PDB file of C-alpha atoms and ligand atoms in Angstrom:
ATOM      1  CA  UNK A  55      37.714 -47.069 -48.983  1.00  0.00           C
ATOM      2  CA  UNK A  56      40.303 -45.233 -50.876  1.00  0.00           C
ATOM      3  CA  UNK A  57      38.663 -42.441 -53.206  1.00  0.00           C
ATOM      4  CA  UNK A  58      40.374 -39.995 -55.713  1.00  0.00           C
ATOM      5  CA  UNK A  59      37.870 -37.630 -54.450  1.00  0.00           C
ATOM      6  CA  UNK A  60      36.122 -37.020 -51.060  1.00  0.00           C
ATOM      7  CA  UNK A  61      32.920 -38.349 -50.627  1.00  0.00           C
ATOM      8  CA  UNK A  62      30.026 -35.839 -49.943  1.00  0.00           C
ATOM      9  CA  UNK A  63      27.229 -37.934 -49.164  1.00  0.00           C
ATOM     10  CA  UNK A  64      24.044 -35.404 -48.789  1.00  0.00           C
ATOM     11  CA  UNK A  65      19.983 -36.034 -46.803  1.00  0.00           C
ATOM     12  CA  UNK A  66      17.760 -34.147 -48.943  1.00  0.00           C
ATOM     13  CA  UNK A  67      15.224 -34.573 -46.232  1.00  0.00           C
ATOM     14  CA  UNK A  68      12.407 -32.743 -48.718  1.00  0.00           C
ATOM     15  CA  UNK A  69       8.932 -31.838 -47.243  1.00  0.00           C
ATOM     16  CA  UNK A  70       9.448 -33.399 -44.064  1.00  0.00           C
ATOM     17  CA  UNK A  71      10.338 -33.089 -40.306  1.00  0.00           C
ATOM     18  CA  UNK A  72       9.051 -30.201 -37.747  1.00  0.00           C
ATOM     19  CA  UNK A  73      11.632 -28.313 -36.078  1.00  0.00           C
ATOM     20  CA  UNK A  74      11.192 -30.595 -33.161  1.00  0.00           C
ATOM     21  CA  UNK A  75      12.385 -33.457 -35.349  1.00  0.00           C
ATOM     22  CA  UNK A  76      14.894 -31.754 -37.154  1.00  0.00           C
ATOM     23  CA  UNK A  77      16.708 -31.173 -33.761  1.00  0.00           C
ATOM     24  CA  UNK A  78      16.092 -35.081 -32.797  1.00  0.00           C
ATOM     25  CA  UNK A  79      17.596 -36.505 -35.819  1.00  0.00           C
ATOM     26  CA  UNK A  80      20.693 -33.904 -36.084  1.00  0.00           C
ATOM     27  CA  UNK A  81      21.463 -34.870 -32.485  1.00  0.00           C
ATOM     28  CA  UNK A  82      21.687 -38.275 -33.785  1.00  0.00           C
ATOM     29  CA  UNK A  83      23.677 -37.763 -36.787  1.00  0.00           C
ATOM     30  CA  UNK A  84      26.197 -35.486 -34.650  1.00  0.00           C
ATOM     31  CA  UNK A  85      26.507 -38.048 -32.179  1.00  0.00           C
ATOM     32  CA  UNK A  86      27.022 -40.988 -33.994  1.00  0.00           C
ATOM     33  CA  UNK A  87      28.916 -39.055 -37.288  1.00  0.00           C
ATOM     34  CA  UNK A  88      31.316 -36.963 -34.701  1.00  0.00           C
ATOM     35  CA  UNK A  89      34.188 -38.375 -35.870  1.00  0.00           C
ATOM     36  CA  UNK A  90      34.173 -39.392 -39.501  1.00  0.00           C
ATOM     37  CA  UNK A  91      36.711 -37.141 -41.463  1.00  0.00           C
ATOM     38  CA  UNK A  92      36.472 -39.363 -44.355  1.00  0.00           C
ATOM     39  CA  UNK A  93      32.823 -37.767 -45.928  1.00  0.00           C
ATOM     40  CA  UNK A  94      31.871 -34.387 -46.237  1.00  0.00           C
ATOM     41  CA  UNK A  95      28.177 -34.691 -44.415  1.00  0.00           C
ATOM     42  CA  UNK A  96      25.323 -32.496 -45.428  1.00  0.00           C
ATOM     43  CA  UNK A  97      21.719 -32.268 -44.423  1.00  0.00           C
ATOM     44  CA  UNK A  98      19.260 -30.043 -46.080  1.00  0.00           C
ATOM     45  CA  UNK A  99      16.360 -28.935 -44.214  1.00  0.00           C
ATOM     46  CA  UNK A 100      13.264 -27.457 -45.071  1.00  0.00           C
ATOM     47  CA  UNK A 101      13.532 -23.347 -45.083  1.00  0.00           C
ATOM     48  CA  UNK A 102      11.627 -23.463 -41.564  1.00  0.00           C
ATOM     49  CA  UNK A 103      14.249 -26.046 -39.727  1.00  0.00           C
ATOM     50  CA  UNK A 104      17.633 -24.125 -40.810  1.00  0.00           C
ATOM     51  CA  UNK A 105      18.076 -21.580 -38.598  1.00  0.00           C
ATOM     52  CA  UNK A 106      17.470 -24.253 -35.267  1.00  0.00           C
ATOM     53  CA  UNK A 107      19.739 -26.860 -37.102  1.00  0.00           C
ATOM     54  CA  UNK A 108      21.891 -24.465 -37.929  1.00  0.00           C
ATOM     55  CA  UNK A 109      23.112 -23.841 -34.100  1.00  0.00           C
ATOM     56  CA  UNK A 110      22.670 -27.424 -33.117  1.00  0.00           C
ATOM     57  CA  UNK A 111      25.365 -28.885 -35.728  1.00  0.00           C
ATOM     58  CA  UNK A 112      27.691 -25.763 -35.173  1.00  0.00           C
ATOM     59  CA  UNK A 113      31.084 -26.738 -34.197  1.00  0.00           C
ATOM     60  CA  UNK A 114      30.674 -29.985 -35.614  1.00  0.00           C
ATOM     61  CA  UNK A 115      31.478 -31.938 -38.864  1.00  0.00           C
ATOM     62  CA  UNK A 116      28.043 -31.872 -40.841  1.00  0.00           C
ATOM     63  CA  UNK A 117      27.654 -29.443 -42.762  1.00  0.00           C
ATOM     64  CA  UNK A 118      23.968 -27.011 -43.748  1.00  0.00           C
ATOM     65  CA  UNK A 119      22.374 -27.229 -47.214  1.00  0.00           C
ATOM     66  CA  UNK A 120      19.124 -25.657 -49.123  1.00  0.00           C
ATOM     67  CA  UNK A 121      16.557 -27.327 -51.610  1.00  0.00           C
ATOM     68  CA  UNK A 122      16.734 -24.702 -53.157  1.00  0.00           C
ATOM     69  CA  UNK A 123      17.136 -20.976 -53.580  1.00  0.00           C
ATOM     70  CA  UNK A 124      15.602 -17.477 -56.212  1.00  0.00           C
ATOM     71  CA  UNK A 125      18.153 -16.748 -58.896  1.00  0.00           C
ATOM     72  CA  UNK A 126      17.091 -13.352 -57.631  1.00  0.00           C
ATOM     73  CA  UNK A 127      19.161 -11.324 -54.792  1.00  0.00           C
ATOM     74  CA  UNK A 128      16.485  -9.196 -53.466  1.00  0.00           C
ATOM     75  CA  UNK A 129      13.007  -7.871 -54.027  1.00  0.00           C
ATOM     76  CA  UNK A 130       9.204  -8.284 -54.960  1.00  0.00           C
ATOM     77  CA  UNK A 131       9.508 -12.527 -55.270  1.00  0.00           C
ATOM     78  CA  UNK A 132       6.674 -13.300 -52.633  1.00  0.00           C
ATOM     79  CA  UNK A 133       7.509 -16.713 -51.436  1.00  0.00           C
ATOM     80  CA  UNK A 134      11.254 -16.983 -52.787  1.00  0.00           C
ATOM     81  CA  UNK A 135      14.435 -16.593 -50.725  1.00  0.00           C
ATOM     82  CA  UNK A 136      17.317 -15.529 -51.854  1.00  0.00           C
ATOM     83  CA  UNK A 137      21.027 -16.864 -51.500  1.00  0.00           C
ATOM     84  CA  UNK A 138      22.200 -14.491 -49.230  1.00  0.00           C
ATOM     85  CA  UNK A 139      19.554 -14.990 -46.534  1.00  0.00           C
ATOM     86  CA  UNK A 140      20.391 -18.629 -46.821  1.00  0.00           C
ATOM     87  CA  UNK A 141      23.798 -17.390 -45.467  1.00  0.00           C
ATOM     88  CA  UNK A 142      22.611 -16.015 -42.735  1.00  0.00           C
ATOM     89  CA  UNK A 143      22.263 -19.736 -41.580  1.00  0.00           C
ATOM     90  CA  UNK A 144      25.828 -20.457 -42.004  1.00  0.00           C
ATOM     91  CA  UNK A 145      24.069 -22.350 -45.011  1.00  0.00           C
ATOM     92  CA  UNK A 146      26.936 -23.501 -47.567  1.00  0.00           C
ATOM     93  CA  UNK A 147      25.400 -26.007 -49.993  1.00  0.00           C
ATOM     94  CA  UNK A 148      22.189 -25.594 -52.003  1.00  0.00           C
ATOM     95  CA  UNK A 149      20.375 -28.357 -54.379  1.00  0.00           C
ATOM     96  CA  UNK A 150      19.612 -26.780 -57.305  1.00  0.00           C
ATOM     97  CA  UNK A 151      17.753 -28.552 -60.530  1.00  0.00           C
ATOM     98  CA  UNK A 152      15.855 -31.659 -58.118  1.00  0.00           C
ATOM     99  CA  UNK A 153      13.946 -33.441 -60.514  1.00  0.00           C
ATOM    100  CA  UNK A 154      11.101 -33.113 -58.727  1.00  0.00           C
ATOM    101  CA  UNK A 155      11.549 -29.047 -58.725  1.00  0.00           C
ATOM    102  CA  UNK A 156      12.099 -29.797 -62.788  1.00  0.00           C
ATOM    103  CA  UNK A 157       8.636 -31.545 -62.843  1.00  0.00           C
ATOM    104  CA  UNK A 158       6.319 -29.792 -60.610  1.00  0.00           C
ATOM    105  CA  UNK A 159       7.745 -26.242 -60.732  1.00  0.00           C
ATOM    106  CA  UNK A 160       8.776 -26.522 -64.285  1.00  0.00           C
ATOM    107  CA  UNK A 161      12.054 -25.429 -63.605  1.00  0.00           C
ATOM    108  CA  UNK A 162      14.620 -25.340 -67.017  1.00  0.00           C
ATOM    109  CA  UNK A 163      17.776 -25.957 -67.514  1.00  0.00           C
ATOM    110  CA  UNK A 164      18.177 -22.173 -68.087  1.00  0.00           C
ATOM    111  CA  UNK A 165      16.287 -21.222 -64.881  1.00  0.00           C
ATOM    112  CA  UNK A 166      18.830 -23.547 -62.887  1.00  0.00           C
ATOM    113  CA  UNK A 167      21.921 -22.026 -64.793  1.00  0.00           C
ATOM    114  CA  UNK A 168      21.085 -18.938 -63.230  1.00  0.00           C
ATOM    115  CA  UNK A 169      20.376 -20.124 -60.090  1.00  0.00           C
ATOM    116  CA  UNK A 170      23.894 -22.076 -60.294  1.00  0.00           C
ATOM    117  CA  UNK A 171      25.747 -18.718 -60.992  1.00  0.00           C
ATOM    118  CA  UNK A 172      23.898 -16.708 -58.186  1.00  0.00           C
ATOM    119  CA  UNK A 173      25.090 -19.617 -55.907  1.00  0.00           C
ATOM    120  CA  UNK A 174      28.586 -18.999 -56.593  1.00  0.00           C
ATOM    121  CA  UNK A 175      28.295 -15.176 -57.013  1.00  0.00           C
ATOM    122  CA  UNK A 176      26.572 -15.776 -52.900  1.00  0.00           C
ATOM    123  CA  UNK A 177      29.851 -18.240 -52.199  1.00  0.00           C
ATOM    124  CA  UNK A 178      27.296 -21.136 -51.721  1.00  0.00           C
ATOM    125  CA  UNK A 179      28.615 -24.383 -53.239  1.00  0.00           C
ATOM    126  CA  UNK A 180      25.417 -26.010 -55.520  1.00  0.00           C
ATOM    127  CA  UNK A 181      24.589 -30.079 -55.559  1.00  0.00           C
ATOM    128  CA  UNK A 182      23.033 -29.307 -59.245  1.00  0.00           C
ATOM    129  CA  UNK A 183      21.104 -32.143 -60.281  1.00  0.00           C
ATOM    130  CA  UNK A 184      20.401 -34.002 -63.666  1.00  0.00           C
ATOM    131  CA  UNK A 185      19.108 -37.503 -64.771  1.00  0.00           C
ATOM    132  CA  UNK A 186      16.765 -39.362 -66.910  1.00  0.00           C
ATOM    133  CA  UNK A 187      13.304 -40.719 -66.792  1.00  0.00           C
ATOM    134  CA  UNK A 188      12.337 -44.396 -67.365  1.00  0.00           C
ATOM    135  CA  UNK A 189      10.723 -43.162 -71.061  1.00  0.00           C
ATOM    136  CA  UNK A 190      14.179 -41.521 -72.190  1.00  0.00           C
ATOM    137  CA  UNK A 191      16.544 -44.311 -70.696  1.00  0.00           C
ATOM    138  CA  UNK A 192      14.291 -47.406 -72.119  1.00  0.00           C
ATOM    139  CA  UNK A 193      14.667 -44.832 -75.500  1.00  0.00           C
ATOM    140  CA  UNK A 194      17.973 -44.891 -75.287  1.00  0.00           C
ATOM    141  CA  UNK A 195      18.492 -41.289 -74.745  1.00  0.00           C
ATOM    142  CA  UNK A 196      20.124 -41.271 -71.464  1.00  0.00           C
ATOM    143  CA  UNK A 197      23.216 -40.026 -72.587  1.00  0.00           C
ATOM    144  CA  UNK A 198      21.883 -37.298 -74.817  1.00  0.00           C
ATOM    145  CA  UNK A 199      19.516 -35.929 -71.461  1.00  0.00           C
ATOM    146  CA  UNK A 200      21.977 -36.074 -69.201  1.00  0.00           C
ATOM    147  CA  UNK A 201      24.590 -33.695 -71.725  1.00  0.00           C
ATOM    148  CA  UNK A 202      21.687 -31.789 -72.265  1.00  0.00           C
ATOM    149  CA  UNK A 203      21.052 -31.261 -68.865  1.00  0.00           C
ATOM    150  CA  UNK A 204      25.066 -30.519 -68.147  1.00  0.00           C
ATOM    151  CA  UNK A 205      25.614 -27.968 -71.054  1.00  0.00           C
ATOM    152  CA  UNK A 206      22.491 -25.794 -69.939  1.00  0.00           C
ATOM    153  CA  UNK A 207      22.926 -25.754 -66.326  1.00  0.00           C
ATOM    154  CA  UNK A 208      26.656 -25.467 -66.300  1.00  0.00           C
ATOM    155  CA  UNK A 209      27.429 -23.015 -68.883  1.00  0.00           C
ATOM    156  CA  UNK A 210      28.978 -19.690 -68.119  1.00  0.00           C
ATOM    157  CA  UNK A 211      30.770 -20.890 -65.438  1.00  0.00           C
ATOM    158  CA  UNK A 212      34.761 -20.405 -64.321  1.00  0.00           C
ATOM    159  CA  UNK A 213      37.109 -23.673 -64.206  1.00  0.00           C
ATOM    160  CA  UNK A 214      37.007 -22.784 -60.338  1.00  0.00           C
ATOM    161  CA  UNK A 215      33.357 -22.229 -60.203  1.00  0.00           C
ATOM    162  CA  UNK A 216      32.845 -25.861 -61.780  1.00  0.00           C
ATOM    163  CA  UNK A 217      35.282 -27.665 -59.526  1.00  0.00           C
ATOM    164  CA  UNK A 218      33.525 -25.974 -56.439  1.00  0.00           C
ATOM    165  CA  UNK A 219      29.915 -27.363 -58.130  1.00  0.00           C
ATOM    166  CA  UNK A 220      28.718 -31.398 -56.688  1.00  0.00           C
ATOM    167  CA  UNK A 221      26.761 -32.597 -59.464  1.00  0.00           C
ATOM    168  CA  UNK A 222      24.520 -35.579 -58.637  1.00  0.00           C
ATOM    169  CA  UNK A 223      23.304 -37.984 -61.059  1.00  0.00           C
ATOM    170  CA  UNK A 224      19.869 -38.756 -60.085  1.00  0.00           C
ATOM    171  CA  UNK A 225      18.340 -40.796 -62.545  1.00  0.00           C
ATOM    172  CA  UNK A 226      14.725 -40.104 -62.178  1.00  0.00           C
ATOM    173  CA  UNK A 227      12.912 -43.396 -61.952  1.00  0.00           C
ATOM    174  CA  UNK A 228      14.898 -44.269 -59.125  1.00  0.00           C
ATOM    175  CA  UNK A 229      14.099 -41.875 -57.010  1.00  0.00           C
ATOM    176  CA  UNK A 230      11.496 -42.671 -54.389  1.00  0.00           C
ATOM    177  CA  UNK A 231      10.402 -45.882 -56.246  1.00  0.00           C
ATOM    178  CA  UNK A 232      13.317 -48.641 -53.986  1.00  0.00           C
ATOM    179  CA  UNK A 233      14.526 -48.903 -57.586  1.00  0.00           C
ATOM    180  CA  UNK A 234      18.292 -47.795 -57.628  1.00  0.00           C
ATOM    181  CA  UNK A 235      20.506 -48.301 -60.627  1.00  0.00           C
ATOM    182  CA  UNK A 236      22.885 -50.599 -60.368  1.00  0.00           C
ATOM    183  CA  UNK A 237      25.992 -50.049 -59.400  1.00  0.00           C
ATOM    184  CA  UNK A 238      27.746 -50.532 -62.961  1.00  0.00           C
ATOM    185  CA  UNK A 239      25.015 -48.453 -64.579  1.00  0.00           C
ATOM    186  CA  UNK A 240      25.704 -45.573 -61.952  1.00  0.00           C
ATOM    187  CA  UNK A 241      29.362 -45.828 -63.093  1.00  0.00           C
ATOM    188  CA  UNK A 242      28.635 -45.925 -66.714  1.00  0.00           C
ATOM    189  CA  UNK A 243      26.824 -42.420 -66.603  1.00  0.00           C
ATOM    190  CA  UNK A 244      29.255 -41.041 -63.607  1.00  0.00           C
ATOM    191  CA  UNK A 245      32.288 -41.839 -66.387  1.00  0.00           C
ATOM    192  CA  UNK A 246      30.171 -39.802 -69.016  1.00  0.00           C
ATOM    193  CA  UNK A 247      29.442 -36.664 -66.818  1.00  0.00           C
ATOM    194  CA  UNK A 248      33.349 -36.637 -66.174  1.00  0.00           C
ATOM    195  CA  UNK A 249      33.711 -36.680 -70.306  1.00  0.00           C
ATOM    196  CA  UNK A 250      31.010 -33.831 -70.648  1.00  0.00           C
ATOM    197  CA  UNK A 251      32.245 -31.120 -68.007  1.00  0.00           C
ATOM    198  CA  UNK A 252      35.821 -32.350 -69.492  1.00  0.00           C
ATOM    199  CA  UNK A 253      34.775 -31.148 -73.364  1.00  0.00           C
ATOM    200  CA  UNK A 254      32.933 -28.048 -71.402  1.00  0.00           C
ATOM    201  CA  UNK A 255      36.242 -27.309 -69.257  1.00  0.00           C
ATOM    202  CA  UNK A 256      39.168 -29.434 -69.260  1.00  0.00           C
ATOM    203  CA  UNK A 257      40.411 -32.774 -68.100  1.00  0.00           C
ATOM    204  CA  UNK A 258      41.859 -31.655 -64.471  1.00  0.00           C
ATOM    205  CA  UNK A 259      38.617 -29.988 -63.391  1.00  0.00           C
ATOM    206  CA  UNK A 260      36.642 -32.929 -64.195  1.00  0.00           C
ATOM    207  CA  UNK A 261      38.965 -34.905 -62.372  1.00  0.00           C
ATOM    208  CA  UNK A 262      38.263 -32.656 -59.552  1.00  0.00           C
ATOM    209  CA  UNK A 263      34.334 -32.201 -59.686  1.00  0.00           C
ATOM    210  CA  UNK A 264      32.425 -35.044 -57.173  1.00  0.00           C
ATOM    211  CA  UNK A 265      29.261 -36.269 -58.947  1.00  0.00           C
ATOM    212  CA  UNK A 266      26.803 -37.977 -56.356  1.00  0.00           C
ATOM    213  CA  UNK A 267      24.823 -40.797 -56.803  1.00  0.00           C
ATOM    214  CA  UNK A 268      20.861 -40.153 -55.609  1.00  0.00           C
ATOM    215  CA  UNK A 269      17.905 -42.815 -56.246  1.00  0.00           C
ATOM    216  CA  UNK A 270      17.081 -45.094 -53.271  1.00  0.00           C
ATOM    217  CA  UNK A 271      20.799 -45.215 -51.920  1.00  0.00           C
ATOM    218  CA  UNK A 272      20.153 -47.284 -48.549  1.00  0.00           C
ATOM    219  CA  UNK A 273      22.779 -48.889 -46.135  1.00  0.00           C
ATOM    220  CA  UNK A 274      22.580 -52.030 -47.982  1.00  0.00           C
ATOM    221  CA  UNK A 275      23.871 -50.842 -51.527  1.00  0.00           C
ATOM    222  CA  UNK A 276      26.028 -47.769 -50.536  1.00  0.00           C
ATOM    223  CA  UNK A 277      29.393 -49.514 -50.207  1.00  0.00           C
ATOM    224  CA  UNK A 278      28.618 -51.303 -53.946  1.00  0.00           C
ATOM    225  CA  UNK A 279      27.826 -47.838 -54.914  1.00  0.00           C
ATOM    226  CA  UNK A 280      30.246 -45.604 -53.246  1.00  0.00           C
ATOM    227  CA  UNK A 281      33.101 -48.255 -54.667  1.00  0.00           C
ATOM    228  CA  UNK A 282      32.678 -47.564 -58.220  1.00  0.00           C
ATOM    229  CA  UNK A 283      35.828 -45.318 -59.419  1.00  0.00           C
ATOM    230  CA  UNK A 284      33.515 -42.162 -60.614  1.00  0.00           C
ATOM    231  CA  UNK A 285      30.982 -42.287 -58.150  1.00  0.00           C
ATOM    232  CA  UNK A 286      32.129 -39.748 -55.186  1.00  0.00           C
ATOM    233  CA  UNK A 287      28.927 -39.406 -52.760  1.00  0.00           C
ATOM    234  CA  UNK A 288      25.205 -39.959 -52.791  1.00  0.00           C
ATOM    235  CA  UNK A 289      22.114 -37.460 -52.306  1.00  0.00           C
ATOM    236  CA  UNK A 290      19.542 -39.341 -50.151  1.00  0.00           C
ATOM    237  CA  UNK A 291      16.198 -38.496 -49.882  1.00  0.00           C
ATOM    238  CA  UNK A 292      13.820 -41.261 -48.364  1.00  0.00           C
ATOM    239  CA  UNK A 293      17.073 -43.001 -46.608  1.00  0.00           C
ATOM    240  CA  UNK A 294      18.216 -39.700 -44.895  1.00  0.00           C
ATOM    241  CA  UNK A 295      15.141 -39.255 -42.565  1.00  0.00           C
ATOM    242  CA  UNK A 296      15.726 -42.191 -40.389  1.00  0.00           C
ATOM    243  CA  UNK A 297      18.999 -41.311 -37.772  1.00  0.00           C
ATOM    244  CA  UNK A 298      20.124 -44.862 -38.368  1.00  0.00           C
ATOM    245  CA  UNK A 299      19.881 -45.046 -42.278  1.00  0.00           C
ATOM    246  CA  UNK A 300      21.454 -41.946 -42.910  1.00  0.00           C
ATOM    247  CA  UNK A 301      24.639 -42.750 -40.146  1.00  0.00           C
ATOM    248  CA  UNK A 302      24.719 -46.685 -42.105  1.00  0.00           C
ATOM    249  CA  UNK A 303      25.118 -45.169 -45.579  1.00  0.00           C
ATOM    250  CA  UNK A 304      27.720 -43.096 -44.640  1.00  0.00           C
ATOM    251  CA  UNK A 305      29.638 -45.651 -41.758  1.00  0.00           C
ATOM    252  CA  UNK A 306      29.182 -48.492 -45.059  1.00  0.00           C
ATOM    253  CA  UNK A 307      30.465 -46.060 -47.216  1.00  0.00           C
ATOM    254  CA  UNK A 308      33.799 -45.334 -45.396  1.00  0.00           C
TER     255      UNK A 308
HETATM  256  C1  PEP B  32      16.282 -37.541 -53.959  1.00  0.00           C
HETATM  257  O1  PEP B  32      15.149 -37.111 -53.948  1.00  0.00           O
HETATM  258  O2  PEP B  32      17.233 -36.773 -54.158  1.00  0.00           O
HETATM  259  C2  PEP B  32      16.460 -38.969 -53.754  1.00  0.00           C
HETATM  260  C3  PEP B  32      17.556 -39.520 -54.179  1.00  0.00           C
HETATM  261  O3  PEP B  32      15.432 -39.635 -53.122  1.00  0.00           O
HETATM  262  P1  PEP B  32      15.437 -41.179 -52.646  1.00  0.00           P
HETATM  263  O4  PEP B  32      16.737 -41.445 -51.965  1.00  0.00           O
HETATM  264  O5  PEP B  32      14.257 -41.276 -51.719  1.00  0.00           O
HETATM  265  O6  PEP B  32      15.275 -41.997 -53.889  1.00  0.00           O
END
């Protein structure tokens, strides 16, 4: 598939998998993925699997992400963890802004901004994350969220900053639920993201920034997906637990 952009197609594997499993299904991925050039692959862990995933996928082509991360460096944050002991990992992506960290951990749009800079201040490239729920699309409000989302999250960043940010469009009620947006309404919002970070930047950085699809991306609708002009990658949650899911999307993708 010819893309503008290089894919980045990401496993958000959430909650889930021990360190023995971790290992099991990054042997997997580095076996079967070994020689795809054509997607920048990322899993993210849980905190407690990085360091043992970290050394199995050294030397090879996938890549280490967090969930998340403090917008703090250092210091009296019990249960937090800070960007630069995420490096330690060889860690260089971190979601920031999951909707489900919006809706159980409350997190704003101004907590995730700072987050965002701390990321880039630490030289870790964030997958920040915005999207509607069912309420605000059936409301007609998608557009309106999703800028929302954009301006407070991205503000105060350089033109280099934002090109070196993956944004993924994760429109909520698809996530988890098997229902994934269609293909042409993925594209719609994709095309509007590129118009927002172009009125918040310029034109050739949001011709450079990837935006990821995420919401029930499985083999069977990644190519339809991955095909649409402004859709550059996907952030799979559900999908990206199973070795043979996670190596389909990305081999249907290609
Ligand atoms: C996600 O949580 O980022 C996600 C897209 O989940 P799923 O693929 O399971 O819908």
């Amino acid at each position: 598939m010819d893309k503008e952009r290089k894919l980045v197609i990401a496993g958000n594997w959430k909650m889930n998998k021990t360190v023995a499993e971790a290992l099991a299904l990054v042997r997997t991925l580095r076996r079967e993925l070994g020689t795809v050039k054509e997607v920048d692959v990322i899993v993210c862990p849980p905190y407690t699997a990085l360091s043992d995933v970290s050394k199995e996928i050294i030397d090879s082509n996938i890549r280490l992400g967090a969930q998340n991360m403090s917008e703090n460096n250092f210091g009296a944050f019990t249960g937090e963890i800070a960007a630069g002991m995420l490096k330690e990992f060889s860690v260089r992506y971190v979601i920031l802004g999951h909707s489900e960290r919006r809706q159980f951990q409350n997190e704003s749009d101004e907590l995730i901004a700072k987050k965002t800079l701390a990321a880039h201040t630490a030289s870790l490239k964030p997958i920040v994350c915005v999207g509607e729920t069912l309420a605000q699309r059936e409301g007609g409000e998608t557009e309106k969220v999703v800028e929302t989302q954009l301006r407070g999250c991205l503000h105060g960043l350089t033109k280099q900053q934002m090109e070196e940010t993956i944004l993924a469009y994760e429109p909520v009620w698809a996530i988890g639920t098997g229902k994934t947006a269609t293909s042409q309404q993925a594209q719609e919002v994709h095309a509007f993201i590129r118009k927002v970070i172009a009125s918040m930047f310029d034109a050739n950085t949001a011709r450079h920034v990837r935006i990821q699809y995420g919401g029930s991306v499985k083999p069977s609708n990644a190519r339809e997906l991955m095909g649409q002009p402004d859709v550059d990658g996907a952030l799979v949650g559900g999908a990206s637990l199973d070795d043979r899911s996670f190596v389909d999307i990305i081999k249907n993708s290609i």
